[in-house]
Coordinates of C-alpha atoms and ligand atoms in Angstrom, one line a residue:
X1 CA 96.9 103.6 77.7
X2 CA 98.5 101.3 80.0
X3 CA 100.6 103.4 82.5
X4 CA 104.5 101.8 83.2
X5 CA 105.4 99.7 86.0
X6 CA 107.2 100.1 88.8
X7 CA 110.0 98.1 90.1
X8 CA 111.9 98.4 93.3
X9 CA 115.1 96.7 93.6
X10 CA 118.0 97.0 95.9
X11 CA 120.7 96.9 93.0
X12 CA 119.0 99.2 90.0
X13 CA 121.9 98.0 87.7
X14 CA 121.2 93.8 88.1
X15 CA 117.5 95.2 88.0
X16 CA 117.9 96.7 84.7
X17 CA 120.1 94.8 83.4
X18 CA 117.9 91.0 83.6
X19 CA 115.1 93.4 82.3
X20 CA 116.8 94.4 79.5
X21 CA 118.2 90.6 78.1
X22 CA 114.4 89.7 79.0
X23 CA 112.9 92.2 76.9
X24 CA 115.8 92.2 74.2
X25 CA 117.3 95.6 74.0
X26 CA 120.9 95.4 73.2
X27 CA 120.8 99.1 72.4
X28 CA 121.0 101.1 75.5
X29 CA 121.8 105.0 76.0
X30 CA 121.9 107.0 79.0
X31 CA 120.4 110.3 79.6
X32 CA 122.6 111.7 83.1
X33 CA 122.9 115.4 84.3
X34 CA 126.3 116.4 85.5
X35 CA 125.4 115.4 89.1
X36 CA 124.1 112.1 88.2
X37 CA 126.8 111.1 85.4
X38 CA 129.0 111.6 88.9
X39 CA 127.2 109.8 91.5
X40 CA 125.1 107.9 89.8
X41 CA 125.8 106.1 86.5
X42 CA 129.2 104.5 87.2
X43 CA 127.1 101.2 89.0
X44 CA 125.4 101.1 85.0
X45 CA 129.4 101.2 83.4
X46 CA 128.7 97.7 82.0
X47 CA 125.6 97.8 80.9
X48 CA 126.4 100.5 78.0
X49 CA 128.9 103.1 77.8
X50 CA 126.6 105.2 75.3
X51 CA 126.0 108.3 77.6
X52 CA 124.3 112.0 77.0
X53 CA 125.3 114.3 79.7
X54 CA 123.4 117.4 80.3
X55 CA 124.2 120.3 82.7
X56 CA 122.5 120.1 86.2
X57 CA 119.2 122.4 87.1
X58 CA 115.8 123.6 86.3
X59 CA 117.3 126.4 84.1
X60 CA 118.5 123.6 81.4
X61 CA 114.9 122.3 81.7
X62 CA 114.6 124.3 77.8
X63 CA 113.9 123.1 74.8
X64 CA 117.2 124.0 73.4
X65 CA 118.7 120.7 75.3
X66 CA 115.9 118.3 73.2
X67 CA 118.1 119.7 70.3
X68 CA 121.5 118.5 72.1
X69 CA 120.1 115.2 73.2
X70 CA 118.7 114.4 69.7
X71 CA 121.9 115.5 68.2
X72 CA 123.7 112.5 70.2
X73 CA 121.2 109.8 69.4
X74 CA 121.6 110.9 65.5
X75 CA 125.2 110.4 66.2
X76 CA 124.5 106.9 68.1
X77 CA 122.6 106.0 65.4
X78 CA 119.8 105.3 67.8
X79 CA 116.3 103.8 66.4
X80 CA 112.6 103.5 67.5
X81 CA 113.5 100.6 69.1
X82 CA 116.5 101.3 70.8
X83 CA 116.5 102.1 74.5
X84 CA 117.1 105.2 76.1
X85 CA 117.4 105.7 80.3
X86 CA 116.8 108.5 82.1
X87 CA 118.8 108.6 85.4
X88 CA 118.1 111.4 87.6
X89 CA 115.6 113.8 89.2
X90 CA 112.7 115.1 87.8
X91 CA 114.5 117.4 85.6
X92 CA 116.5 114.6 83.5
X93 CA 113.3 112.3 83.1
X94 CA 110.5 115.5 82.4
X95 CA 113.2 116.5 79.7
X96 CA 114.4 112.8 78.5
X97 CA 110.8 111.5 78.3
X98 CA 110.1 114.1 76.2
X99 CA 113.1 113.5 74.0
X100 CA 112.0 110.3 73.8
X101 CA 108.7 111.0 73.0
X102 CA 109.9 112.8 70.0
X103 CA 112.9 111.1 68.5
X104 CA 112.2 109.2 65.5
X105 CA 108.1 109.3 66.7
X106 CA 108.9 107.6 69.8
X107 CA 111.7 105.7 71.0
X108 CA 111.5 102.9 74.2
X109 CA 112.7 104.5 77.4
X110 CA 112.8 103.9 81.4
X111 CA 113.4 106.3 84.1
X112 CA 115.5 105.4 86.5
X113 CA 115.0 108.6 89.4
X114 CA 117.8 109.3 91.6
X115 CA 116.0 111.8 93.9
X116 CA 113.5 111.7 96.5
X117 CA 111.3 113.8 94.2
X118 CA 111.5 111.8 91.4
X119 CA 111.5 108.2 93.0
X120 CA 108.1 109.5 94.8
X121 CA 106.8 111.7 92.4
X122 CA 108.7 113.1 89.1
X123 CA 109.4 109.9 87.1
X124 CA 105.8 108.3 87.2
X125 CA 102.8 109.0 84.7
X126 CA 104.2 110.2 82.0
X127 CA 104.3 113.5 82.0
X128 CA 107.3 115.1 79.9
X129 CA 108.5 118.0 78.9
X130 CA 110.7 121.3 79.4
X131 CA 110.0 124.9 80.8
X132 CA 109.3 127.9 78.2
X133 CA 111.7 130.9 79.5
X134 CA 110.1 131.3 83.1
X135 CA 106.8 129.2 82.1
X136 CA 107.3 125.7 83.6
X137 CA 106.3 122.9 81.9
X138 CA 105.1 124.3 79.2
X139 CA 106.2 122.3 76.2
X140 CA 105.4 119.0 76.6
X141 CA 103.9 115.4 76.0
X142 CA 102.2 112.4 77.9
X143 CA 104.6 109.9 77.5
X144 CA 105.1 106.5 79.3
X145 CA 108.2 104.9 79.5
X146 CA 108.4 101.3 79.5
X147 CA 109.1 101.0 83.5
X148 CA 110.1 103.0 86.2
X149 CA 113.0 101.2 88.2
X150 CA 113.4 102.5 91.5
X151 CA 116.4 101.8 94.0
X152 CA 116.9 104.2 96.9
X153 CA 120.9 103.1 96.6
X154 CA 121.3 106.6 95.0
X155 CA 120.1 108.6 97.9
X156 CA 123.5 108.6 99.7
X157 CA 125.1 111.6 97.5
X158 CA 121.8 113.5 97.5
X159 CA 122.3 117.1 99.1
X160 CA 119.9 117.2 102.0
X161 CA 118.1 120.4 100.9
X162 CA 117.3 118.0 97.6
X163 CA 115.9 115.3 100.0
X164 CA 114.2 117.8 102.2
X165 CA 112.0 119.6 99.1
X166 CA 110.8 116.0 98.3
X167 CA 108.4 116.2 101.5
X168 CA 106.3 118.1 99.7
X169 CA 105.0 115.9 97.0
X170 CA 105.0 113.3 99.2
X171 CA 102.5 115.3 101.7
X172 CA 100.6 116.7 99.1
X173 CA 99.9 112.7 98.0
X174 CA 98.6 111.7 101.5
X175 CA 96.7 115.1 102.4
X176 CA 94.7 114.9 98.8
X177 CA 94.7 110.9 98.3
X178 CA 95.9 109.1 100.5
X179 CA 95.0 109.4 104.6
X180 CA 97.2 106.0 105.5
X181 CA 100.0 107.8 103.6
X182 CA 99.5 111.0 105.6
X183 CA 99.4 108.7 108.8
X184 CA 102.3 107.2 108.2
X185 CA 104.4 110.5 107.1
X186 CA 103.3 111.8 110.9
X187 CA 104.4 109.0 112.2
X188 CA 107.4 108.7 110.8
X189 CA 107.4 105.3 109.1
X190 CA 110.5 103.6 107.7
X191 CA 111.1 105.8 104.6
X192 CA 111.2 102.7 102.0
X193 CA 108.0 102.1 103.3
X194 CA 106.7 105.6 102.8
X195 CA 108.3 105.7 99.0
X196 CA 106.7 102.6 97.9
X197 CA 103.2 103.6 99.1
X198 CA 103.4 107.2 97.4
X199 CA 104.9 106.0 94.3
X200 CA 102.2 103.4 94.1
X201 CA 99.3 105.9 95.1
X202 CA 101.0 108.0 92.7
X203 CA 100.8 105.5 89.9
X204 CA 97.3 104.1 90.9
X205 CA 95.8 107.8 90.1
X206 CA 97.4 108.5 86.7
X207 CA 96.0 105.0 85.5
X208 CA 92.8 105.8 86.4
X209 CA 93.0 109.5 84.5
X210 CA 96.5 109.1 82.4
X211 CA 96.0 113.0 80.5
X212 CA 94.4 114.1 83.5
X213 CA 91.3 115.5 82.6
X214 CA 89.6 114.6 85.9
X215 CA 90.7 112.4 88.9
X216 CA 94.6 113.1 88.2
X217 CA 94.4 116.8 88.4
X218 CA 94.0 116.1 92.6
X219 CA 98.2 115.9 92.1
X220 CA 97.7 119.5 91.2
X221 CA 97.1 121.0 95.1
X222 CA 99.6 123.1 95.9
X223 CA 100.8 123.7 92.3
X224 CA 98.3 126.3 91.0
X225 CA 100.6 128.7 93.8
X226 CA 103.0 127.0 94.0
X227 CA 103.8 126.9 89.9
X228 CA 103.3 130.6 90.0
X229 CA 106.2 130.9 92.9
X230 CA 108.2 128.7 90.8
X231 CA 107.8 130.8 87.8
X232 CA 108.3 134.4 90.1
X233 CA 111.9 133.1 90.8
X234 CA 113.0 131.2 87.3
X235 CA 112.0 134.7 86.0
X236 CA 114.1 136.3 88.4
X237 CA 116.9 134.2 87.5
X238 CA 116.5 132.9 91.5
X239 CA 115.4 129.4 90.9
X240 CA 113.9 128.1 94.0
X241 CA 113.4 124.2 94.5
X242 CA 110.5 122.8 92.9
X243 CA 109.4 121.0 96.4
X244 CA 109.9 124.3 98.4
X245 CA 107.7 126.2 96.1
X246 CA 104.3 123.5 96.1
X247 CA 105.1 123.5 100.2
X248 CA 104.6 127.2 100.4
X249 CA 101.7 126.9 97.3
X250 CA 100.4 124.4 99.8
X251 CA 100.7 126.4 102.8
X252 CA 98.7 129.0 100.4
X253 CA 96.2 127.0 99.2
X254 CA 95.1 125.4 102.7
X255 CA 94.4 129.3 103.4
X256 CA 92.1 129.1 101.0
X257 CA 90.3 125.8 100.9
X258 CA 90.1 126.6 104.9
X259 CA 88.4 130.3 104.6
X260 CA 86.2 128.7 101.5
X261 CA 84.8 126.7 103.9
X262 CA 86.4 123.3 101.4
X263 CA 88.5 122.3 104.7
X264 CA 87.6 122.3 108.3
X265 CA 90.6 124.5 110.3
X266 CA 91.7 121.7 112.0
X267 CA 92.5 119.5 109.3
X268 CA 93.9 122.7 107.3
X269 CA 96.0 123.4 110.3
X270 CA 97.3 119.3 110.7
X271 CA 98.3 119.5 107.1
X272 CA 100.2 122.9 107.6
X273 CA 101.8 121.6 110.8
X274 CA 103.2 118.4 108.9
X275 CA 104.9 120.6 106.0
X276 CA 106.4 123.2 108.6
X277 CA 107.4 120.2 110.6
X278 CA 109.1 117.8 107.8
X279 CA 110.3 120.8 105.6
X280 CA 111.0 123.8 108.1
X281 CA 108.9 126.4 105.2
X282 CA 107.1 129.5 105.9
X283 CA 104.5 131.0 104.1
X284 CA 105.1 133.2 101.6
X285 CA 105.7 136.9 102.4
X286 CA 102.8 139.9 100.9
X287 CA 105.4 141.0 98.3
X288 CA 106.0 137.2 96.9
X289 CA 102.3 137.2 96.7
X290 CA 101.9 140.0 95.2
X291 CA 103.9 138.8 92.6
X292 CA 102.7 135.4 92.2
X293 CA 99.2 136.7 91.2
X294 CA 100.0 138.5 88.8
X295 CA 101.6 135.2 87.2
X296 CA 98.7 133.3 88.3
X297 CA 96.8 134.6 85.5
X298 CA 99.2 133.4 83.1
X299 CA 98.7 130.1 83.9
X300 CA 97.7 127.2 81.6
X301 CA 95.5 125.9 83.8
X302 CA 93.3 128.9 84.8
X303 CA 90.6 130.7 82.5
X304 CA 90.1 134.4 82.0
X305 CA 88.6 135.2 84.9
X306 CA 88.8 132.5 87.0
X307 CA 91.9 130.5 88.9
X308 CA 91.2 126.3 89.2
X309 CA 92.4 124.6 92.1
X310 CA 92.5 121.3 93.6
X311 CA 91.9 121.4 97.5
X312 CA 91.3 118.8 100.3
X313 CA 88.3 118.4 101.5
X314 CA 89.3 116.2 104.1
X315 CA 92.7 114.5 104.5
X316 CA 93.5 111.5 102.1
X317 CA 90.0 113.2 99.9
X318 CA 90.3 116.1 97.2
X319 CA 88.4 117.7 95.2
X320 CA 89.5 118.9 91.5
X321 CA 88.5 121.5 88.9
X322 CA 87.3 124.0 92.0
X323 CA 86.8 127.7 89.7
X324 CA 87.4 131.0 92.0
X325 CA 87.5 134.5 91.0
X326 CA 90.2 136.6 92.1
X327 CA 88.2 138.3 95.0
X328 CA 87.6 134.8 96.5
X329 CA 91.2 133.8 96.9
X330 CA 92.1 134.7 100.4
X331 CA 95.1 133.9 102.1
Ligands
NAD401 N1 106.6 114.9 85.3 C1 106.0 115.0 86.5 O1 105.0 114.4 86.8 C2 106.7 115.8 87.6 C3 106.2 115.8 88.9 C4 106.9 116.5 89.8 C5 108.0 117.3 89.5 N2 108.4 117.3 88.2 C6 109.6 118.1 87.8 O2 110.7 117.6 88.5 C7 111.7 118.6 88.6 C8 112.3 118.6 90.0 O3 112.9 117.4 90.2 P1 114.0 117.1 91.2 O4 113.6 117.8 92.5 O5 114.4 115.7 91.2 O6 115.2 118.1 90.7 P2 116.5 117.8 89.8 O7 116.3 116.8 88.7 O8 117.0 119.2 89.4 O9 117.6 117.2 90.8 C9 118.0 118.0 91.9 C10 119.5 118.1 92.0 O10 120.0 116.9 92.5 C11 121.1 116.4 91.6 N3 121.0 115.0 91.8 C12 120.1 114.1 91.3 N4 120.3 112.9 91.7 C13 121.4 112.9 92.5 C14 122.1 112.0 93.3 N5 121.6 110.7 93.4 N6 123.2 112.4 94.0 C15 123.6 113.7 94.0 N7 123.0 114.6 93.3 C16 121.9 114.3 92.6 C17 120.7 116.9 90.3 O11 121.8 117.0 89.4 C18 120.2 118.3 90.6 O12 121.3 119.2 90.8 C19 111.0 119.9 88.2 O13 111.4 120.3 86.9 C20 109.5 119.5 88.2 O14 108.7 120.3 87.3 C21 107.8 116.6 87.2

């Protein structure tokens, strides 16, 4: 399966718009959250004024809202070959590439991401899908939309704690994959410059493994924890950031890979620097952790007895499918 490409434009709207008379759709519909409805989708007015708009936040991220959004392409009268766009973070294009992964066996779609988290991470590779109660992502399909247009004109109304969680994916793509990406993070390299790098390091690894079986899964360090902290607060009705909880599942996890002997100290302890620096996150306290075990083993990932991680082994080089049992796992 060929995995979507990415464009970068300055105006996403004249992007989309000479994409769409090239490729022919006349039919366009617009997935927004309330947020993104707001900030982001007046620049698209023109191009359609066919919109869905969902309520903001993880919590919505249910199945329940693939019923509403089907409902209003029914009432569009939308077809296979109609287009739909999702525009916003990583909740509106998980939950809108799913939707159109679904509808009518597939309909066309593109995500446009208006966060940090989804221009660098959420809204490449096709990965869809919504959250089951507190289990994330557990409903779901691989889905690639037909492009991912990304324009960092929608950053300006982003709430800075939004842009500040984004760090983490974008770390966790240099310290696993990427060493010049890691480089340039510490440096502190123009941020477009940063962006395009991680998106296309991003989009470089799902090609090569699109229903990551093998060398995708190195996108997983920091989420085997950092899932499980996720799911410790949805099901607490506390919802933390998705970012904040792979940076302290990071911070976890660098434990580990360092006391199994995966990660030399001092590369553990660059990596750990870079997230506390860029993202101001501590580790997580002995009662979170306490917690997050327990939901460790309900995992979808992990196996009876044993809990798979990804680690680095060095920066900008990981190492999937690692199996440890529970007395292993030090932090
Ligand atoms: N599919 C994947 O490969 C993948 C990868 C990483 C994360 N994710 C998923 O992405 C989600 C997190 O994504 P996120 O961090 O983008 O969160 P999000 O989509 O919830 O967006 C964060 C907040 O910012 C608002 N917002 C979005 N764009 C805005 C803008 N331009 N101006 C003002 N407000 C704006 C949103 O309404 C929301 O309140 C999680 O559900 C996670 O599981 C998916």
């Amino acid at each position: 399966m060929q995995v979507s490409n990415l464009l970068f434009a300055k105006s996403a709207a004249n992007a989309l718009q000479s994409w769409c008379n090239e490729k022919g759709f006349d039919s366009v519909y617009f997935l927004c959250d309330t947020n993104t409805y707001q900030y982001c989708y007046p620049v698209f007015k023109e191009i359609s004024d066919k919109v869905i708009v969902i309520p903001s936040g993880e919590t919505n991220k249910q199945l329940r809202m693939i019923e509403t959004i089907v409902e209003h392409l029914v009432a569009f009268g939308a077809k296979q070959n109609h287009l739909l766009v999702n525009l916003g973070g990583g909740v509106v294009t998980d939950i809108g590439g799913f939707a159109a992964s679904i509808y009518r066996r597939g309909m066309k779609c593109v995500n446009i991401p208006t966060t940090l988290m989804g221009m660098a991470d959420a809204a490449i590779g096709g990965k869809t899908g919504v959250d089951h109660q507190h289990l994330k992502n557990y409903i779901g399909t691989f889905y690639q939309p037909e492009m991912v247009l990304i324009s960092t004109e929608f950053l300006a109304t982003l709430p800075y704690e939004e842009f500040n969680s984004a760090w983490a994916e974008m770390i966790k793509t240099g310290a696993i994959l990427d060493a010049g990406l890691f480089k340039m993070i510490e440096e502190d390299a123009l941020l477009d410059d940063i962006l395009k790098r991680c998106a296309e390091c991003k989009q470089s690894v799902v090609q090569m493994d699109v229903y990551d079986r093998s060398h995708r899964q190195l996108l997983n360090f920091g989420h085997t924890i950092g899932h499980a902290y996720e799911s410790h607060y949805l099901n607490i009705a506390q919802p933390v950031k998705h970012g904040i909880a792979v940076a302290k599942g990071m911070l976890a996890e660098l434990e580990i890979a360092k006391n199994s002997a995966y990660l030399t100290e001092l590369e553990a302890t660059r990596i750990q620097v870079l997230i506390q620096a860029k993202m101001s996150v501590e580790p997580m306290t002995s009662e979170e952790w306490t917690e997050v075990k327990k939901l460790l083993w309900a995992d979808k990932k992990n196996t009876g007895t044993e809990i798979t991680f990804s680690l680095p082994v060095a920066i900008g080089k990981g190492k999937f499918g690692i199996k440890m049992k529970e007395e292993e796992i030090k932090i």
